[in-house]
Coordinates of C-alpha atoms in Angstrom, one line a residue:
Chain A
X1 CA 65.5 12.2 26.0
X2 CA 68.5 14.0 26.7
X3 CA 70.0 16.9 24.8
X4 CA 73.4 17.8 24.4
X5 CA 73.1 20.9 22.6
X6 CA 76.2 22.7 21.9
X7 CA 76.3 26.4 22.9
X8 CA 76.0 28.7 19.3
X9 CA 79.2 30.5 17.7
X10 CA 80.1 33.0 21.0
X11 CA 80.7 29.9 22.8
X12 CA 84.2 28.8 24.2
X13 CA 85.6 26.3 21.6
X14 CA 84.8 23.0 22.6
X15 CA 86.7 20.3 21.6
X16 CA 85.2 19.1 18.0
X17 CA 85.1 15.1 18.5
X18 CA 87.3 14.0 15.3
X19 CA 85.2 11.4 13.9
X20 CA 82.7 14.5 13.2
X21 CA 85.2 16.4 11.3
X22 CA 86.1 13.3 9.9
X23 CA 83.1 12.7 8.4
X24 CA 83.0 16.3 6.9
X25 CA 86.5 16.3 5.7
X26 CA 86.5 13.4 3.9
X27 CA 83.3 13.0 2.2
X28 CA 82.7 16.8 2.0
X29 CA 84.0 20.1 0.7
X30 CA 85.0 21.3 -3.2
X31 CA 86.2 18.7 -4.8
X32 CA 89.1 20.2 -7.8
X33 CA 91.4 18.4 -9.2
X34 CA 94.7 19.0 -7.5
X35 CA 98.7 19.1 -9.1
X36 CA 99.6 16.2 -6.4
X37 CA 98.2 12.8 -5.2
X38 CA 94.4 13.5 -6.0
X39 CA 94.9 14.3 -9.4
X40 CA 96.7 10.7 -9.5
X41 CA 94.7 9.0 -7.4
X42 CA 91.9 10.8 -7.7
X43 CA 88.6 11.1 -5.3
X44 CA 89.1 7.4 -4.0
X45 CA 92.2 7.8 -2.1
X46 CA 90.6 9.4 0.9
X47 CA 87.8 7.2 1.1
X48 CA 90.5 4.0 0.6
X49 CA 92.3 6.0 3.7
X50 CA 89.2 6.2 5.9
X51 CA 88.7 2.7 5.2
X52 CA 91.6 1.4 5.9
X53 CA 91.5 4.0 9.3
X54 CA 88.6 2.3 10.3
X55 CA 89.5 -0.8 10.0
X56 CA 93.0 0.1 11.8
X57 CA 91.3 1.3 14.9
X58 CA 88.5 -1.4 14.9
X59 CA 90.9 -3.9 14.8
X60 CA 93.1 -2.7 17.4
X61 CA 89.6 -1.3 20.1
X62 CA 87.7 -4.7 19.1
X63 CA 89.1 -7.3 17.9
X64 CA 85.5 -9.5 18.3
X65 CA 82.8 -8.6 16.0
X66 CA 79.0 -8.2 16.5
X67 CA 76.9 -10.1 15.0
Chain B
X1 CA 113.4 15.7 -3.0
X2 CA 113.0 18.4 -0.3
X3 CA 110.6 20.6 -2.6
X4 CA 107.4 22.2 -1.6
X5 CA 103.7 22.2 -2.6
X6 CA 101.0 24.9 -2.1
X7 CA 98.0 23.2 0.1
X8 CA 94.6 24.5 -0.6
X9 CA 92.1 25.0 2.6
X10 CA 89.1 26.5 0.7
X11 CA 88.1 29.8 -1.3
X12 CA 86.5 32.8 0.0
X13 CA 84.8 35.9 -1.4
X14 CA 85.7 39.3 0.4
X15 CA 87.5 37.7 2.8
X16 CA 89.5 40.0 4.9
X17 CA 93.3 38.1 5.2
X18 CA 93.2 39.9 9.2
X19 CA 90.1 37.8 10.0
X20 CA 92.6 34.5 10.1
X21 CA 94.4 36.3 12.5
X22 CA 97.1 34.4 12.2
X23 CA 95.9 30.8 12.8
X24 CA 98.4 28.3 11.6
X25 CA 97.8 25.5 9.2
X26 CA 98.6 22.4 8.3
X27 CA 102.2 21.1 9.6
X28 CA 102.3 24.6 11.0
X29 CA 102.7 26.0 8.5
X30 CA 102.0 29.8 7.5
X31 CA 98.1 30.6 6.0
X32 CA 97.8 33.4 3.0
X33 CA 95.7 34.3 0.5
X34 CA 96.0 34.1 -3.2
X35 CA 94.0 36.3 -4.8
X36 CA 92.1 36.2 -8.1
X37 CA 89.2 36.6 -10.3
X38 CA 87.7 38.2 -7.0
X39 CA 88.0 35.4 -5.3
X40 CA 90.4 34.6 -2.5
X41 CA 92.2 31.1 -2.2
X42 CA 93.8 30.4 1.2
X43 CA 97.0 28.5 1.1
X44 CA 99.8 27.1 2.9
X45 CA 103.6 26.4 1.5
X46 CA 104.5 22.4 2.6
X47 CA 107.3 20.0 2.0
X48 CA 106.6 17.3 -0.5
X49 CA 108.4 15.2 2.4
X50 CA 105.2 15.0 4.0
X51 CA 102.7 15.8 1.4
X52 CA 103.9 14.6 -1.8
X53 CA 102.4 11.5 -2.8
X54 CA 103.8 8.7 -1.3
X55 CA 104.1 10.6 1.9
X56 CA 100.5 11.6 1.9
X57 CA 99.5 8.5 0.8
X58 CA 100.8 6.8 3.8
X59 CA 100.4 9.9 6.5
X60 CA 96.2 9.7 5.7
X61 CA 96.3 6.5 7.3
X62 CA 98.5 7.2 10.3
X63 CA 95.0 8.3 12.6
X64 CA 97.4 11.0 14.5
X65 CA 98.9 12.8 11.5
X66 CA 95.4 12.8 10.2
X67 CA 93.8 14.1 12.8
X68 CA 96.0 17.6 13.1
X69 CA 95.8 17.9 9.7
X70 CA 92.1 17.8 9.6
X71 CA 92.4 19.6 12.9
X72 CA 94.3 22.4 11.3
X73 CA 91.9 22.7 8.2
X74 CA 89.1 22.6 10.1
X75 CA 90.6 25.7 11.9
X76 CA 91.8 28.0 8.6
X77 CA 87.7 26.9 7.1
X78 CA 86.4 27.8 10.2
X79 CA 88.0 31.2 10.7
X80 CA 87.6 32.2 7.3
X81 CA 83.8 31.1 7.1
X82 CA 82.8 32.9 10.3
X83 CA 84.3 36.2 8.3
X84 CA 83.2 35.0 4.7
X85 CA 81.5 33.4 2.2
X86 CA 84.2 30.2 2.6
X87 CA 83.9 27.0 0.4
X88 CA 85.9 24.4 2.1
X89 CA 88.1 22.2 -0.8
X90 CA 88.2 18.6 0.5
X91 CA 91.5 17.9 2.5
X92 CA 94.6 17.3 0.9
X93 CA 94.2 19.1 -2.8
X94 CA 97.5 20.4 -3.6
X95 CA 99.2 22.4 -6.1
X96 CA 102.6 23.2 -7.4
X97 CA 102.7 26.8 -6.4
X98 CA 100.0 29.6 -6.2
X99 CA 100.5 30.6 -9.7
X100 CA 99.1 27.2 -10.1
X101 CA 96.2 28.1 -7.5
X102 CA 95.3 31.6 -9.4
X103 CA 95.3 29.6 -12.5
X104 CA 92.7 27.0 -10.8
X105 CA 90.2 30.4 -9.4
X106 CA 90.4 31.8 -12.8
X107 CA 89.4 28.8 -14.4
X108 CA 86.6 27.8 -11.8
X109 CA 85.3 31.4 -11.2
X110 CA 81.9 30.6 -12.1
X111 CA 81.7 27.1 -10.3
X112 CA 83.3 28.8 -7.0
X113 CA 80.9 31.8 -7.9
X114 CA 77.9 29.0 -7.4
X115 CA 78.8 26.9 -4.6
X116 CA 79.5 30.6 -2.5
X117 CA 76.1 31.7 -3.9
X118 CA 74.4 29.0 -2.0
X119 CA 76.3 28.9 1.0
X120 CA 76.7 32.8 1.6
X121 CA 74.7 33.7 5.1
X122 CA 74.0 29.8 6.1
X123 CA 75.7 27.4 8.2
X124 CA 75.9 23.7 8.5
X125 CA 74.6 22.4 11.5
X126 CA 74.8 18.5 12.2
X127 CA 71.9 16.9 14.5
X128 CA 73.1 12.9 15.4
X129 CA 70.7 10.9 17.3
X130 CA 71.1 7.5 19.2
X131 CA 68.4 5.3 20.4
X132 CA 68.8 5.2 24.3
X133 CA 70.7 2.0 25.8
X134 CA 68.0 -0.1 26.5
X135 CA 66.6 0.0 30.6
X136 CA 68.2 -2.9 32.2
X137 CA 66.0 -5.7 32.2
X138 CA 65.9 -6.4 35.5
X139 CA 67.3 -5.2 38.8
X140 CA 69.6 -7.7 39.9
X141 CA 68.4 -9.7 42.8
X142 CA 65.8 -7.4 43.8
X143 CA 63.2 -8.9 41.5
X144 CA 60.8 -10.8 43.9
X145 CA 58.8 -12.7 41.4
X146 CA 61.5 -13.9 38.9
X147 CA 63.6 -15.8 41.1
X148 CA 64.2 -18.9 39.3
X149 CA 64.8 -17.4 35.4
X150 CA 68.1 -15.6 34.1
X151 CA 66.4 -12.9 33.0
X152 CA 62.5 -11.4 34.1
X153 CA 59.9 -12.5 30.9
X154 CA 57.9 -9.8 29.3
X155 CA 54.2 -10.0 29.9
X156 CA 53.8 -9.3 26.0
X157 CA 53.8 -11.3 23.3
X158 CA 54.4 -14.7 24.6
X159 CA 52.9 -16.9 26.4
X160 CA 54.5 -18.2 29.5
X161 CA 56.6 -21.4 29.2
X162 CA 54.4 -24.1 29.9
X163 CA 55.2 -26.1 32.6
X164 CA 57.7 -29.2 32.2
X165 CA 58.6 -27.7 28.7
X166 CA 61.5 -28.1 28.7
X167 CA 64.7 -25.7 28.8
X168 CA 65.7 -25.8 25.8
X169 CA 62.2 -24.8 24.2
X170 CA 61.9 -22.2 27.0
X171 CA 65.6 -20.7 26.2
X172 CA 64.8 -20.7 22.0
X173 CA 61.2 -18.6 23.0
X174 CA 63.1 -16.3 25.0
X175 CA 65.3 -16.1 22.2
X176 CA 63.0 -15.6 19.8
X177 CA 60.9 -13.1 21.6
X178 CA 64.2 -11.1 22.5
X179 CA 65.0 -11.0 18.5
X180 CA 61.0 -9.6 17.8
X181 CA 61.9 -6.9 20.8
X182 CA 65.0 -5.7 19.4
X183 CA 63.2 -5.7 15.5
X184 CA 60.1 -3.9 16.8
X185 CA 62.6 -1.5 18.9
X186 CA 64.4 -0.8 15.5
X187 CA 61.6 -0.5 13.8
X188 CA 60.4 2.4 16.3
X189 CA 63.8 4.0 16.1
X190 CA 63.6 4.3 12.5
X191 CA 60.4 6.0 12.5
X192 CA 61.1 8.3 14.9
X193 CA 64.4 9.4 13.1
X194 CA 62.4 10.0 10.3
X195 CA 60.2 11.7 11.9
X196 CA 62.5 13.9 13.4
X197 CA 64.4 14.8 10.1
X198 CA 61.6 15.7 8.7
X199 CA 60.6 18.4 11.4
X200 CA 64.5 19.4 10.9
X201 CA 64.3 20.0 7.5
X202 CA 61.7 22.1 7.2
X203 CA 63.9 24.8 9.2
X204 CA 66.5 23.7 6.6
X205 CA 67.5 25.0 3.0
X206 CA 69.1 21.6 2.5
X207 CA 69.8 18.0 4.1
X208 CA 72.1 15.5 3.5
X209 CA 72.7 12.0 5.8
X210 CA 76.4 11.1 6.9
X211 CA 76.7 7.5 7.3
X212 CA 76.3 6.6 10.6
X213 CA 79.3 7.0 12.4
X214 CA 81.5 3.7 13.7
X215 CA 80.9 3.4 17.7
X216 CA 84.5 2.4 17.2
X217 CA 85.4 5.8 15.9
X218 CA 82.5 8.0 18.1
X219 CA 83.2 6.3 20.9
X220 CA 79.7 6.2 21.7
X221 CA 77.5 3.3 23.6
X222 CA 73.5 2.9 21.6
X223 CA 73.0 2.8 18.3
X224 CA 73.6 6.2 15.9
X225 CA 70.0 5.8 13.9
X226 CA 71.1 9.6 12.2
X227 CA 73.9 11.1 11.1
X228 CA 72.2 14.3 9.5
X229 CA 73.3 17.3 8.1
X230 CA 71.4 20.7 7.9
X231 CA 72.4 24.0 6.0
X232 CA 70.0 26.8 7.2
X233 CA 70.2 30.4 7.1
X234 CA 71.8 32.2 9.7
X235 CA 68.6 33.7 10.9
X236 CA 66.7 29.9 10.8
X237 CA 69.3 28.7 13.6
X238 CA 66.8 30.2 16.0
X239 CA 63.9 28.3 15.4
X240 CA 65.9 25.0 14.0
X241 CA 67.8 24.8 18.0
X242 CA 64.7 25.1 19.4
X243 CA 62.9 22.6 17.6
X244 CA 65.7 20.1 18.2
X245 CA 65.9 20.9 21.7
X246 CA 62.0 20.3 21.7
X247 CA 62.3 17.1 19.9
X248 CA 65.0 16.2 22.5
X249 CA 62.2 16.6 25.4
X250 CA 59.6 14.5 23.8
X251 CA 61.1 11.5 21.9
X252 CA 61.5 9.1 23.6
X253 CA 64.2 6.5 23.4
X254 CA 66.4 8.5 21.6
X255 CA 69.0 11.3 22.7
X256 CA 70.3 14.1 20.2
X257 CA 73.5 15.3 19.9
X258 CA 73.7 18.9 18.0
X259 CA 77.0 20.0 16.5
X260 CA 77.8 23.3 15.3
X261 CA 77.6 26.1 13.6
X262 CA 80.2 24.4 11.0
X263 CA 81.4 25.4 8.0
X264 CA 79.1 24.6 5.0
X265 CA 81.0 21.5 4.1
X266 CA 78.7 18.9 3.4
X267 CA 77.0 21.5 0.8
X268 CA 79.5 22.5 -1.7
X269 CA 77.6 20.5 -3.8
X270 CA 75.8 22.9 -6.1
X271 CA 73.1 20.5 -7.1
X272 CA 72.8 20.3 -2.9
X273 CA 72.4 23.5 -2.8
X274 CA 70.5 24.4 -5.6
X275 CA 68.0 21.7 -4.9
X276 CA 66.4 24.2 -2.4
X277 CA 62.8 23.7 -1.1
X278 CA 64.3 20.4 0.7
X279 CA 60.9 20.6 3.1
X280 CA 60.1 17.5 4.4
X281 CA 62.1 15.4 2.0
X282 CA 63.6 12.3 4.0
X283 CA 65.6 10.8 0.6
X284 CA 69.4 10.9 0.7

């Protein structure tokens, strides 16, 4: 029922929450092969990263799982 | 090895250099523009200290260092799409040195020429939406009726424990009927997401769906049921706020969260883009 609807471009920056940008930056955006890194390890290395991330900070915030 | 590598933030048509207004990038360092085949790269100089392989390998997974550099790519992208046709490159593509970058917009005019072509006057706007936490079930000690049970039983659905069953059968009903609540509940979510993104999309030139985000990560309490993503035309952001905000006000259950105007990065995708008249469809 509630909204939080973020004021349009004019608006003073509010803080972006990081997992939003994450979810952009790592799955999104051109993907060319690069001189360094991605051209080695290609596309996968991010998405190995933001695994590995995720499983970094879930195991440190909860170390119980849901079930 | 103290040598240096060219970082690529994205590539821009017409883009006016004065519009980054000086932002800094990645590491700090300096942003500029390499310019070719009428197209405009923007760039940073780094050390391969920090961004040649091995380094970059291990700095992606060190949450800090990749958050200000995601930080500071989201800024150049962001300043340079609110002054330009800007297509965001994912994060970390690097290249030996902007002859190498002029080389690559040469090579990729037409591609570049595309993805700009369907991004050009739209933005990205991302709508995420949670069901509710669930009421509490019951008011702690101010319940007159339930006194003796845990927990106040629905009226719905089951039929009251009869009496000298014992516990155990009572505890695996009110298991059971807990389990059907929480699958209907799901079930209701589900359709109302869907409903929902449909009503988004038709604002919307194209969708896409984001996983749903770790709570972990959001640090958000209820369940994300959508993670969407909408690329509409500047003059559709009108009408699409509104009908979010509307949805907002009659859903019930569920509260939206609306992010942007961002940078068109979950549309670079030229088959995305091209795949227009996205009205209505709830797939991917």
């Amino acid at each position: 029922m509630t909204a939080a609807l973020e004021a349009g471009a004019g608006a003073p920056a509010q803080r972006i929450a990081l997992v939003d940008l994450l979810d952009r930056l790592l799955a999104g955006g051109v993907v060319i092969t690069g001189d360094l890194v991605i051209s080695v390890a290609d596309v996968d290395l991010v998405q190995i990263s933001l695994r590995a991330l995720i499983t970094t900070v879930r195991d440190e915030l909860l170390p119980e799982g849901e079930s | 090895m103290t040598g240096t590598a060219v970082y690529l933030y994205g590539v821009a048509r017409d883009l006016d250099p004065a519009a980054l207004g000086g932002t800094p990038g990645v590491s700090g360092a300096a942003v500029r523009g390499v310019v070719a085949g009428g197209l405009t790269a923007l760039v940073s100089t780094v050390r391969l200290d920090d961004y040649g392989e091995a380094a970059l390998r291990a700095n992606l997974e060190d949450l800090a260092w990749l958050e200000e550099t995601a930080r500071a790519h989201h800024e150049v992208v962001d300043r340079a799409a609110h002054a330009a046709p800007t297509a965001p490159v994912r994060i970390a593509t690097l290249y030996r040195d902007d002859a190498r970058v002029a080389e690559i917009l040469a090579d990729q005019r037409e591609r570049f020429g595309e993805v700009l072509d369907g991004i050009a006057g739209r933005s990205e706007w991302g709508v995420k939406v949670y069901a509710s936490p669930p009421e509490p079930a019951e008011p702690a000690g101010s319940d007159p009726g339930g006194g003796l049970e845990p927990r106040a039983e629905p009226l719905t659905g089951s039929r009251p424990p009869k009496p000298g069953a014992g516990a155990g059968t009572a505890y695996l009903r009110r298991r059971q009927d807990e389990r059907r609540r929480r699958e209907d509940a799901g079930r209701r979510m589900a359709e109302r997401a869907s409903a929902l993104h449909a009503e988004l999309a038709e604002h919307a030139i194209a969708s896409r769906h984001h996983p749903p985000q770790d709570p972990r990560l959001s640090g958000r309490a209820g369940t994300q049921i959508m993670n969407a993503a909408y690329l509409l035309d500047d003059e559709r952001e009108a009408g699409f706020l509104a009908a979010a905000r509307a949805a907002a006000g009659h859903l019930e259950g569920v509260e939206l969260e609306v992010t942007g105007p961002w940078p068109p990065y979950s549309f670079i995708d030229a088959d995305t883009v091209s795949a227009a008249p996205a009205a209505g469809d709830p797939a991917s």
